[in-house]
CSV table of N, CA and C in Angstrom, one decimal:
chain,number,residue,atom,x,y,z
A,28,HIS,N,0.6,-1.2,-0.2
A,28,HIS,CA,-0.4,-0.1,-0.2
A,28,HIS,C,1.2,1.1,0.0
A,29,VAL,N,0.9,2.2,-0.3
A,29,VAL,CA,1.3,3.4,-1.1
A,29,VAL,C,1.0,4.3,-0.6
A,30,GLN,N,1.6,4.5,0.6
A,30,GLN,CA,1.6,6.5,1.2
A,30,GLN,C,1.8,7.0,0.8
A,31,LEU,N,1.2,8.8,0.4
A,31,LEU,CA,2.1,9.5,-0.1
A,31,LEU,C,1.6,11.3,0.9
A,32,VAL,N,2.6,11.8,1.0
A,32,VAL,CA,2.3,13.2,2.2
A,32,VAL,C,2.6,14.5,1.2
A,33,GLU,N,2.0,15.5,1.3
A,33,GLU,CA,2.4,16.4,1.1
A,33,GLU,C,3.0,17.8,1.7
A,34,SER,N,3.7,18.5,1.8
A,34,SER,CA,4.3,19.6,2.1
A,34,SER,C,5.0,20.9,1.1
A,35,GLY,N,4.8,21.8,1.6
A,35,GLY,CA,5.5,22.4,1.0
A,35,GLY,C,4.5,23.5,0.1
A,36,GLY,N,2.4,23.9,0.6
A,36,GLY,CA,2.2,24.6,0.7
A,36,GLY,C,1.9,25.8,1.8
A,37,GLY,N,1.3,27.2,0.6
A,37,GLY,CA,1.5,28.2,2.0
A,37,GLY,C,0.9,29.3,1.3
A,38,SER,N,0.8,30.6,1.9
A,38,SER,CA,0.9,31.9,0.9
A,38,SER,C,2.2,32.2,0.2
A,39,VAL,N,1.7,33.0,-0.8
A,39,VAL,CA,2.5,33.9,-1.6
A,39,VAL,C,1.8,34.8,-2.0
A,40,GLN,N,2.8,35.7,-2.3
A,40,GLN,CA,2.4,36.8,-4.2
A,40,GLN,C,2.5,35.5,-5.2
A,41,VAL,N,1.7,37.1,-5.3
A,41,VAL,CA,1.6,36.5,-7.0
A,41,VAL,C,2.9,36.7,-7.9
A,42,GLY,N,3.5,35.9,-9.5
A,42,GLY,CA,4.5,36.7,-9.2
A,42,GLY,C,5.5,35.4,-8.9
A,43,GLY,N,5.0,35.0,-7.5
A,43,GLY,CA,5.8,34.1,-6.2
A,43,GLY,C,6.2,33.1,-6.8
A,44,SER,N,7.7,32.1,-6.0
A,44,SER,CA,7.0,30.6,-6.2
A,44,SER,C,7.0,30.0,-5.2
A,45,LEU,N,6.7,28.8,-5.7
A,45,LEU,CA,6.3,27.6,-4.1
A,45,LEU,C,6.9,26.4,-5.2
A,46,ARG,N,7.4,25.2,-4.1
A,46,ARG,CA,8.0,24.4,-4.0
A,46,ARG,C,6.8,23.6,-3.6
A,47,LEU,N,6.4,22.5,-4.2
A,47,LEU,CA,5.5,21.7,-3.1
A,47,LEU,C,6.9,20.3,-2.9
A,48,SER,N,6.6,18.9,-2.8
A,48,SER,CA,6.6,17.8,-2.6
A,48,SER,C,5.9,16.9,-1.8
A,49,CYS,N,6.0,15.6,-2.5
A,49,CYS,CA,5.1,14.4,-2.4
A,49,CYS,C,6.0,13.4,-1.9
A,50,VAL,N,6.1,13.0,-0.9
A,50,VAL,CA,6.9,11.7,-0.7
A,50,VAL,C,6.1,10.4,-0.5
A,51,ALA,N,6.4,9.1,-0.9
A,51,ALA,CA,6.0,8.4,-1.0
A,51,ALA,C,6.6,7.0,-0.3
A,52,SER,N,6.3,6.9,0.3
A,52,SER,CA,6.4,4.6,1.4
A,52,SER,C,5.7,4.1,0.6
A,53,GLY,N,6.5,3.0,0.1
A,53,GLY,CA,5.4,1.9,0.2
A,53,GLY,C,5.3,1.8,-1.1
A,54,ALA,N,6.0,1.8,-2.3
A,54,ALA,CA,6.2,1.9,-3.2
A,54,ALA,C,7.2,0.4,-3.2
A,55,THR,N,5.9,-0.3,-4.2
A,55,THR,CA,7.6,-1.6,-4.7
A,55,THR,C,8.3,-0.7,-5.4
A,56,ASP,N,8.8,-2.1,-6.2
A,56,ASP,CA,9.6,-1.9,-7.5
A,56,ASP,C,9.0,-1.2,-8.9
A,57,THR,N,7.4,-1.6,-9.0
A,57,THR,CA,6.9,-1.5,-10.0
A,57,THR,C,7.4,0.3,-10.5
A,58,GLY,N,6.9,0.8,-12.0
A,58,GLY,CA,7.1,2.0,-11.7
A,58,GLY,C,5.3,2.8,-11.7
A,59,TYR,N,5.5,3.9,-11.6
A,59,TYR,CA,3.7,4.8,-10.9
A,59,TYR,C,4.2,6.3,-11.4
A,60,CYS,N,2.3,5.9,-12.3
A,60,CYS,CA,2.1,7.5,-12.7
A,60,CYS,C,2.0,7.9,-11.9
A,61,MET,N,2.6,9.4,-11.9
A,61,MET,CA,3.3,10.4,-10.5
A,61,MET,C,2.0,11.6,-11.0
A,62,ALA,N,1.3,11.2,-10.0
A,62,ALA,CA,0.6,13.6,-10.4
A,62,ALA,C,0.3,14.9,-9.4
A,63,TRP,N,0.4,15.2,-10.0
A,63,TRP,CA,-0.5,16.7,-9.2
A,63,TRP,C,-1.4,16.8,-9.6
A,64,PHE,N,-3.0,17.1,-8.5
A,64,PHE,CA,-3.8,18.1,-8.8
A,64,PHE,C,-3.7,18.8,-7.7
A,65,ARG,N,-5.0,19.3,-8.3
A,65,ARG,CA,-5.6,20.4,-7.8
A,65,ARG,C,-6.8,20.5,-7.6
A,66,GLN,N,-7.6,21.1,-6.8
A,66,GLN,CA,-9.0,21.2,-7.0
A,66,GLN,C,-8.7,23.3,-6.2
A,67,ALA,N,-9.6,24.0,-6.7
A,67,ALA,CA,-10.2,25.7,-6.0
A,67,ALA,C,-11.3,25.5,-5.3
A,68,ALA,N,-11.9,25.6,-4.8
A,68,ALA,CA,-13.2,25.5,-4.7
A,68,ALA,C,-14.5,26.1,-5.2
A,69,GLY,N,-15.3,25.0,-5.1
A,69,GLY,CA,-16.4,25.2,-6.6
A,69,GLY,C,-15.7,25.3,-7.3
A,70,LYS,N,-15.1,24.8,-7.5
A,70,LYS,CA,-14.6,24.2,-9.3
A,70,LYS,C,-14.0,22.9,-9.1
A,71,GLU,N,-14.0,21.9,-10.5
A,71,GLU,CA,-13.6,20.7,-10.3
A,71,GLU,C,-12.2,20.8,-10.8
A,72,ARG,N,-11.4,19.5,-9.9
A,72,ARG,CA,-10.0,19.1,-10.4
A,72,ARG,C,-9.4,19.0,-11.7
A,73,GLU,N,-8.7,19.4,-11.5
A,73,GLU,CA,-7.7,19.7,-12.2
A,73,GLU,C,-6.6,18.2,-12.7
A,74,GLY,N,-6.6,18.2,-13.2
A,74,GLY,CA,-4.6,17.2,-13.6
A,74,GLY,C,-3.7,18.5,-13.8
A,75,VAL,N,-2.5,18.5,-12.8
A,75,VAL,CA,-1.5,19.6,-13.4
A,75,VAL,C,-0.6,19.1,-14.4
A,76,THR,N,-0.1,17.6,-14.1
A,76,THR,CA,0.9,17.7,-14.5
A,76,THR,C,1.8,15.6,-13.8
A,77,THR,N,2.0,15.2,-14.9
A,77,THR,CA,2.2,13.6,-14.2
A,77,THR,C,3.5,13.5,-15.3
A,78,LEU,N,2.8,12.2,-14.7
A,78,LEU,CA,5.5,11.5,-14.3
A,78,LEU,C,4.9,10.1,-14.3
A,79,ASN,N,6.1,9.2,-15.6
A,79,ASN,CA,6.2,8.4,-15.6
A,79,ASN,C,7.6,8.2,-14.6
A,80,THR,N,7.6,6.8,-13.8
A,80,THR,CA,8.8,7.3,-12.8
A,80,THR,C,9.2,6.5,-13.8
A,81,ARG,N,8.8,5.1,-14.4
A,81,ARG,CA,10.0,4.2,-15.6
A,81,ARG,C,10.7,4.9,-16.7
A,82,SER,N,10.1,6.1,-17.6
A,82,SER,CA,11.2,6.6,-18.5
A,82,SER,C,10.5,8.3,-18.2
A,83,GLY,N,9.9,8.9,-17.2
A,83,GLY,CA,10.2,10.5,-17.2
A,83,GLY,C,9.5,10.8,-18.0
A,84,ALA,N,8.7,10.9,-19.2
A,84,ALA,CA,7.8,11.6,-19.8
A,84,ALA,C,6.7,12.3,-18.8
A,85,THR,N,6.9,13.5,-19.2
A,85,THR,CA,5.6,14.7,-18.1
A,85,THR,C,5.0,14.9,-19.4
A,86,TYR,N,4.3,15.0,-18.4
A,86,TYR,CA,2.2,15.9,-19.1
A,86,TYR,C,2.6,17.1,-17.9
A,87,TYR,N,1.8,18.5,-19.0
A,87,TYR,CA,1.2,19.5,-18.8
A,87,TYR,C,0.8,20.1,-19.4
A,88,SER,N,-0.4,20.6,-18.3
A,88,SER,CA,-1.8,21.2,-18.5
A,88,SER,C,-1.4,22.5,-18.7
A,89,ASP,N,-2.1,22.9,-20.1
A,89,ASP,CA,-1.9,23.9,-21.1
A,89,ASP,C,-1.6,25.1,-19.5
A,90,SER,N,-2.7,25.1,-18.9
A,90,SER,CA,-2.5,25.9,-17.3
A,90,SER,C,-1.6,26.2,-16.9
A,91,VAL,N,-0.5,25.8,-16.4
A,91,VAL,CA,0.8,25.7,-16.0
A,91,VAL,C,2.7,25.0,-16.4
A,92,LYS,N,1.6,25.6,-18.1
A,92,LYS,CA,3.8,25.0,-18.9
A,92,LYS,C,3.3,25.9,-18.9
A,93,GLY,N,5.3,26.2,-19.0
A,93,GLY,CA,5.6,26.8,-19.2
A,93,GLY,C,6.1,28.0,-17.6
A,94,ARG,N,5.1,27.9,-17.1
A,94,ARG,CA,5.8,27.2,-15.1
A,94,ARG,C,6.2,26.4,-14.5
A,95,PHE,N,5.1,26.0,-14.6
A,95,PHE,CA,5.4,24.3,-12.8
A,95,PHE,C,6.4,23.2,-13.7
A,96,THR,N,6.9,23.2,-13.1
A,96,THR,CA,8.4,21.8,-13.6
A,96,THR,C,7.9,21.1,-12.9
A,97,SER,N,7.9,19.7,-13.0
A,97,SER,CA,8.0,18.2,-12.0
A,97,SER,C,9.2,17.5,-12.4
A,98,SER,N,9.6,17.2,-10.9
A,98,SER,CA,11.2,16.6,-11.2
A,98,SER,C,10.6,15.7,-10.0
A,99,LEU,N,11.1,13.7,-10.4
A,99,LEU,CA,10.8,12.9,-9.4
A,99,LEU,C,12.6,13.3,-8.6
A,100,ASP,N,12.6,13.0,-7.1
A,100,ASP,CA,14.3,13.6,-6.6
A,100,ASP,C,15.4,11.5,-6.5
A,101,LYS,N,16.6,11.3,-6.9
A,101,LYS,CA,17.5,11.2,-7.2
A,101,LYS,C,16.7,9.6,-6.1
A,102,SER,N,15.9,9.0,-5.6
A,102,SER,CA,16.1,8.2,-4.9
A,102,SER,C,14.5,7.1,-5.7
A,103,GLY,N,14.1,8.8,-5.9
A,103,GLY,CA,12.3,8.4,-6.7
A,103,GLY,C,11.3,8.2,-6.1
A,104,ASN,N,11.6,8.3,-4.9
A,104,ASN,CA,10.6,8.5,-3.7
A,104,ASN,C,9.9,9.6,-3.2
A,105,THR,N,10.4,10.2,-3.6
A,105,THR,CA,10.2,12.0,-3.9
A,105,THR,C,9.2,13.2,-4.5
A,106,LEU,N,8.4,13.4,-5.3
A,106,LEU,CA,8.2,14.3,-6.0
A,106,LEU,C,8.0,15.8,-6.0
A,107,HIS,N,8.5,16.3,-6.7
A,107,HIS,CA,8.6,17.5,-6.7
A,107,HIS,C,7.6,18.7,-7.1
A,108,LEU,N,6.9,20.0,-7.0
A,108,LEU,CA,6.1,20.4,-7.9
A,108,LEU,C,7.1,21.8,-8.2
A,109,GLU,N,7.6,22.0,-8.5
A,109,GLU,CA,8.0,23.5,-9.0
A,109,GLU,C,7.4,24.9,-9.3
A,110,MET,N,6.5,25.3,-8.8
A,110,MET,CA,5.5,26.7,-8.9
A,110,MET,C,6.6,28.0,-9.3
A,111,ASN,N,6.4,28.5,-10.7
A,111,ASN,CA,6.8,29.7,-10.8
A,111,ASN,C,6.0,31.0,-10.7
A,112,ASN,N,6.3,32.2,-11.0
A,112,ASN,CA,4.9,33.0,-11.6
A,112,ASN,C,4.0,33.2,-11.5
A,113,LEU,N,3.7,32.4,-10.3
A,113,LEU,CA,2.5,32.4,-9.9
A,113,LEU,C,0.8,34.0,-9.9
A,114,LYS,N,0.4,33.2,-9.8
A,114,LYS,CA,-1.1,33.7,-10.7
A,114,LYS,C,-2.1,33.4,-9.4
A,115,PRO,N,-3.4,34.4,-9.1
A,115,PRO,CA,-4.5,34.4,-8.0
A,115,PRO,C,-4.6,32.3,-8.4
A,116,ASP,N,-5.0,32.7,-9.9
A,116,ASP,CA,-5.8,31.1,-10.5
A,116,ASP,C,-5.0,29.7,-10.5
A,117,ASP,N,-3.6,29.9,-9.5
A,117,ASP,CA,-3.4,29.1,-9.2
A,117,ASP,C,-3.8,28.7,-8.0
A,118,SER,N,-4.5,29.5,-6.9
A,118,SER,CA,-4.2,29.4,-5.7
A,118,SER,C,-5.6,27.9,-5.7
A,119,ALA,N,-6.1,26.6,-4.9
A,119,ALA,CA,-6.1,25.3,-4.8
A,119,ALA,C,-4.8,24.4,-3.8
A,120,MET,N,-6.2,24.1,-3.2
A,120,MET,CA,-5.6,22.8,-2.6
A,120,MET,C,-4.8,21.5,-3.2
A,121,TYR,N,-3.2,21.0,-3.7
A,121,TYR,CA,-3.3,20.5,-4.3
A,121,TYR,C,-2.8,19.5,-3.8
A,122,PHE,N,-3.1,18.4,-4.7
A,122,PHE,CA,-3.1,16.8,-3.9
A,122,PHE,C,-2.2,15.8,-5.5
A,123,CYS,N,-1.0,15.1,-4.6
A,123,CYS,CA,0.0,14.1,-5.5
A,123,CYS,C,-1.0,12.7,-5.1
A,124,ALA,N,-0.5,13.0,-6.3
A,124,ALA,CA,-1.5,10.8,-6.5
A,124,ALA,C,-0.4,10.0,-7.8
A,125,ALA,N,-1.5,8.8,-7.6
A,125,ALA,CA,-0.2,7.6,-8.2
A,125,ALA,C,-1.2,6.7,-8.6
A,126,VAL,N,-0.5,5.8,-9.2
A,126,VAL,CA,-1.6,4.7,-10.2
A,126,VAL,C,-0.3,3.4,-10.5
A,127,PRO,N,0.6,2.1,-10.1
A,127,PRO,CA,1.9,1.4,-10.4
A,127,PRO,C,1.0,1.5,-12.2
A,128,VAL,N,2.1,1.2,-13.4
A,128,VAL,CA,2.0,1.9,-15.0
A,128,VAL,C,3.5,0.7,-15.0
A,129,ARG,N,3.0,-0.3,-16.3
A,129,ARG,CA,3.7,-0.8,-17.1
A,129,ARG,C,4.1,0.0,-17.8
A,130,SER,N,4.0,0.3,-19.4
A,130,SER,CA,4.2,2.0,-19.6
A,130,SER,C,5.7,2.4,-19.7
A,131,LEU,N,6.0,2.5,-20.6
A,131,LEU,CA,6.9,4.0,-20.9
A,131,LEU,C,6.3,5.0,-21.4
A,132,GLN,N,4.2,5.6,-21.5
A,132,GLN,CA,3.9,6.4,-21.6
A,132,GLN,C,3.9,7.5,-21.4
A,133,LEU,N,2.6,8.8,-22.2
A,133,LEU,CA,3.2,9.5,-21.8
A,133,LEU,C,2.1,10.0,-20.0
A,134,CYS,N,1.5,9.2,-19.4
A,134,CYS,CA,0.3,9.1,-18.2
A,134,CYS,C,-0.7,9.6,-18.2
A,135,ASN,N,-2.1,10.0,-18.7
A,135,ASN,CA,-2.9,10.5,-18.3
A,135,ASN,C,-3.2,11.5,-17.4
A,136,PRO,N,-3.6,12.5,-17.3
A,136,PRO,CA,-4.1,12.1,-16.0
A,136,PRO,C,-5.6,12.1,-15.8
A,137,ARG,N,-5.9,11.9,-16.3
A,137,ARG,CA,-7.7,11.1,-16.4
A,137,ARG,C,-7.7,10.4,-16.1
A,138,SER,N,-6.4,9.1,-15.4
A,138,SER,CA,-6.4,7.3,-15.6
A,138,SER,C,-7.0,7.9,-13.4
A,139,ASP,N,-7.7,6.7,-13.7
A,139,ASP,CA,-8.2,6.5,-12.0
A,139,ASP,C,-6.6,6.4,-11.8
A,140,TYR,N,-6.3,6.7,-9.8
A,140,TYR,CA,-5.0,7.5,-9.8
A,140,TYR,C,-5.5,6.5,-8.6
A,141,ILE,N,-5.0,5.3,-7.7
A,141,ILE,CA,-6.0,5.3,-6.3
A,141,ILE,C,-4.9,5.5,-5.2
A,142,TYR,N,-3.3,5.9,-5.5
A,142,TYR,CA,-2.9,6.4,-4.3
A,142,TYR,C,-3.1,8.0,-4.0
A,143,TRP,N,-3.5,8.6,-2.9
A,143,TRP,CA,-3.9,10.8,-3.3
A,143,TRP,C,-4.0,10.5,-1.2
A,144,GLY,N,-2.9,11.7,-2.2
A,144,GLY,CA,-2.4,12.1,-0.3
A,144,GLY,C,-3.2,12.9,0.0
A,145,GLN,N,-2.7,13.9,0.8
A,145,GLN,CA,-4.5,14.4,2.1
A,145,GLN,C,-4.0,16.1,1.4
A,146,GLY,N,-2.4,16.1,0.8
A,146,GLY,CA,-3.4,17.6,0.4
A,146,GLY,C,-2.4,18.5,0.7
A,147,THR,N,-2.0,20.0,0.4
A,147,THR,CA,-1.4,20.3,1.0
A,147,THR,C,-1.8,22.1,0.2
A,148,GLN,N,-2.4,23.2,1.4
A,148,GLN,CA,-2.9,23.9,0.8
A,148,GLN,C,-2.4,25.5,-0.4
A,149,VAL,N,-2.8,25.8,-1.4
A,149,VAL,CA,-1.9,27.1,-2.3
A,149,VAL,C,-3.1,28.8,-1.7
A,150,THR,N,-2.5,29.6,-2.0
A,150,THR,CA,-2.8,30.4,-1.5
A,150,THR,C,-2.4,31.4,-2.5
A,151,VAL,N,-2.5,31.6,-3.7
A,151,VAL,CA,-1.6,33.1,-4.3
A,151,VAL,C,-2.9,34.7,-4.1
A,152,SER,N,-2.2,35.5,-3.6
A,152,SER,CA,-2.5,36.8,-3.3
A,152,SER,C,-1.5,37.9,-3.5
């Protein structure tokens, strides 16, 4: 059973930066699609970025492309989300999620992610 714990959220001014982290425990040697989702109050959940741990293939939504960068640390246990040039529309609860994967292809944010963290709040004002 994989457990995910996010950290790094907070309040930041428009144009500022934040770095979120997601520490995974209980993972096996199999590959995973790991993703960051966000959900603002009254809005649908949005898949922000995905990363295939087997291939490194990374997807970014149009709303964050060029501003956000997802990366996996050398241990393979921590997923980071570097967020730059933050905008008020980036304010949301950010969740880390994962699902086992066998392929090397780009991970779909609409896949059924089965492991979820508790979320970390990001507020941009």
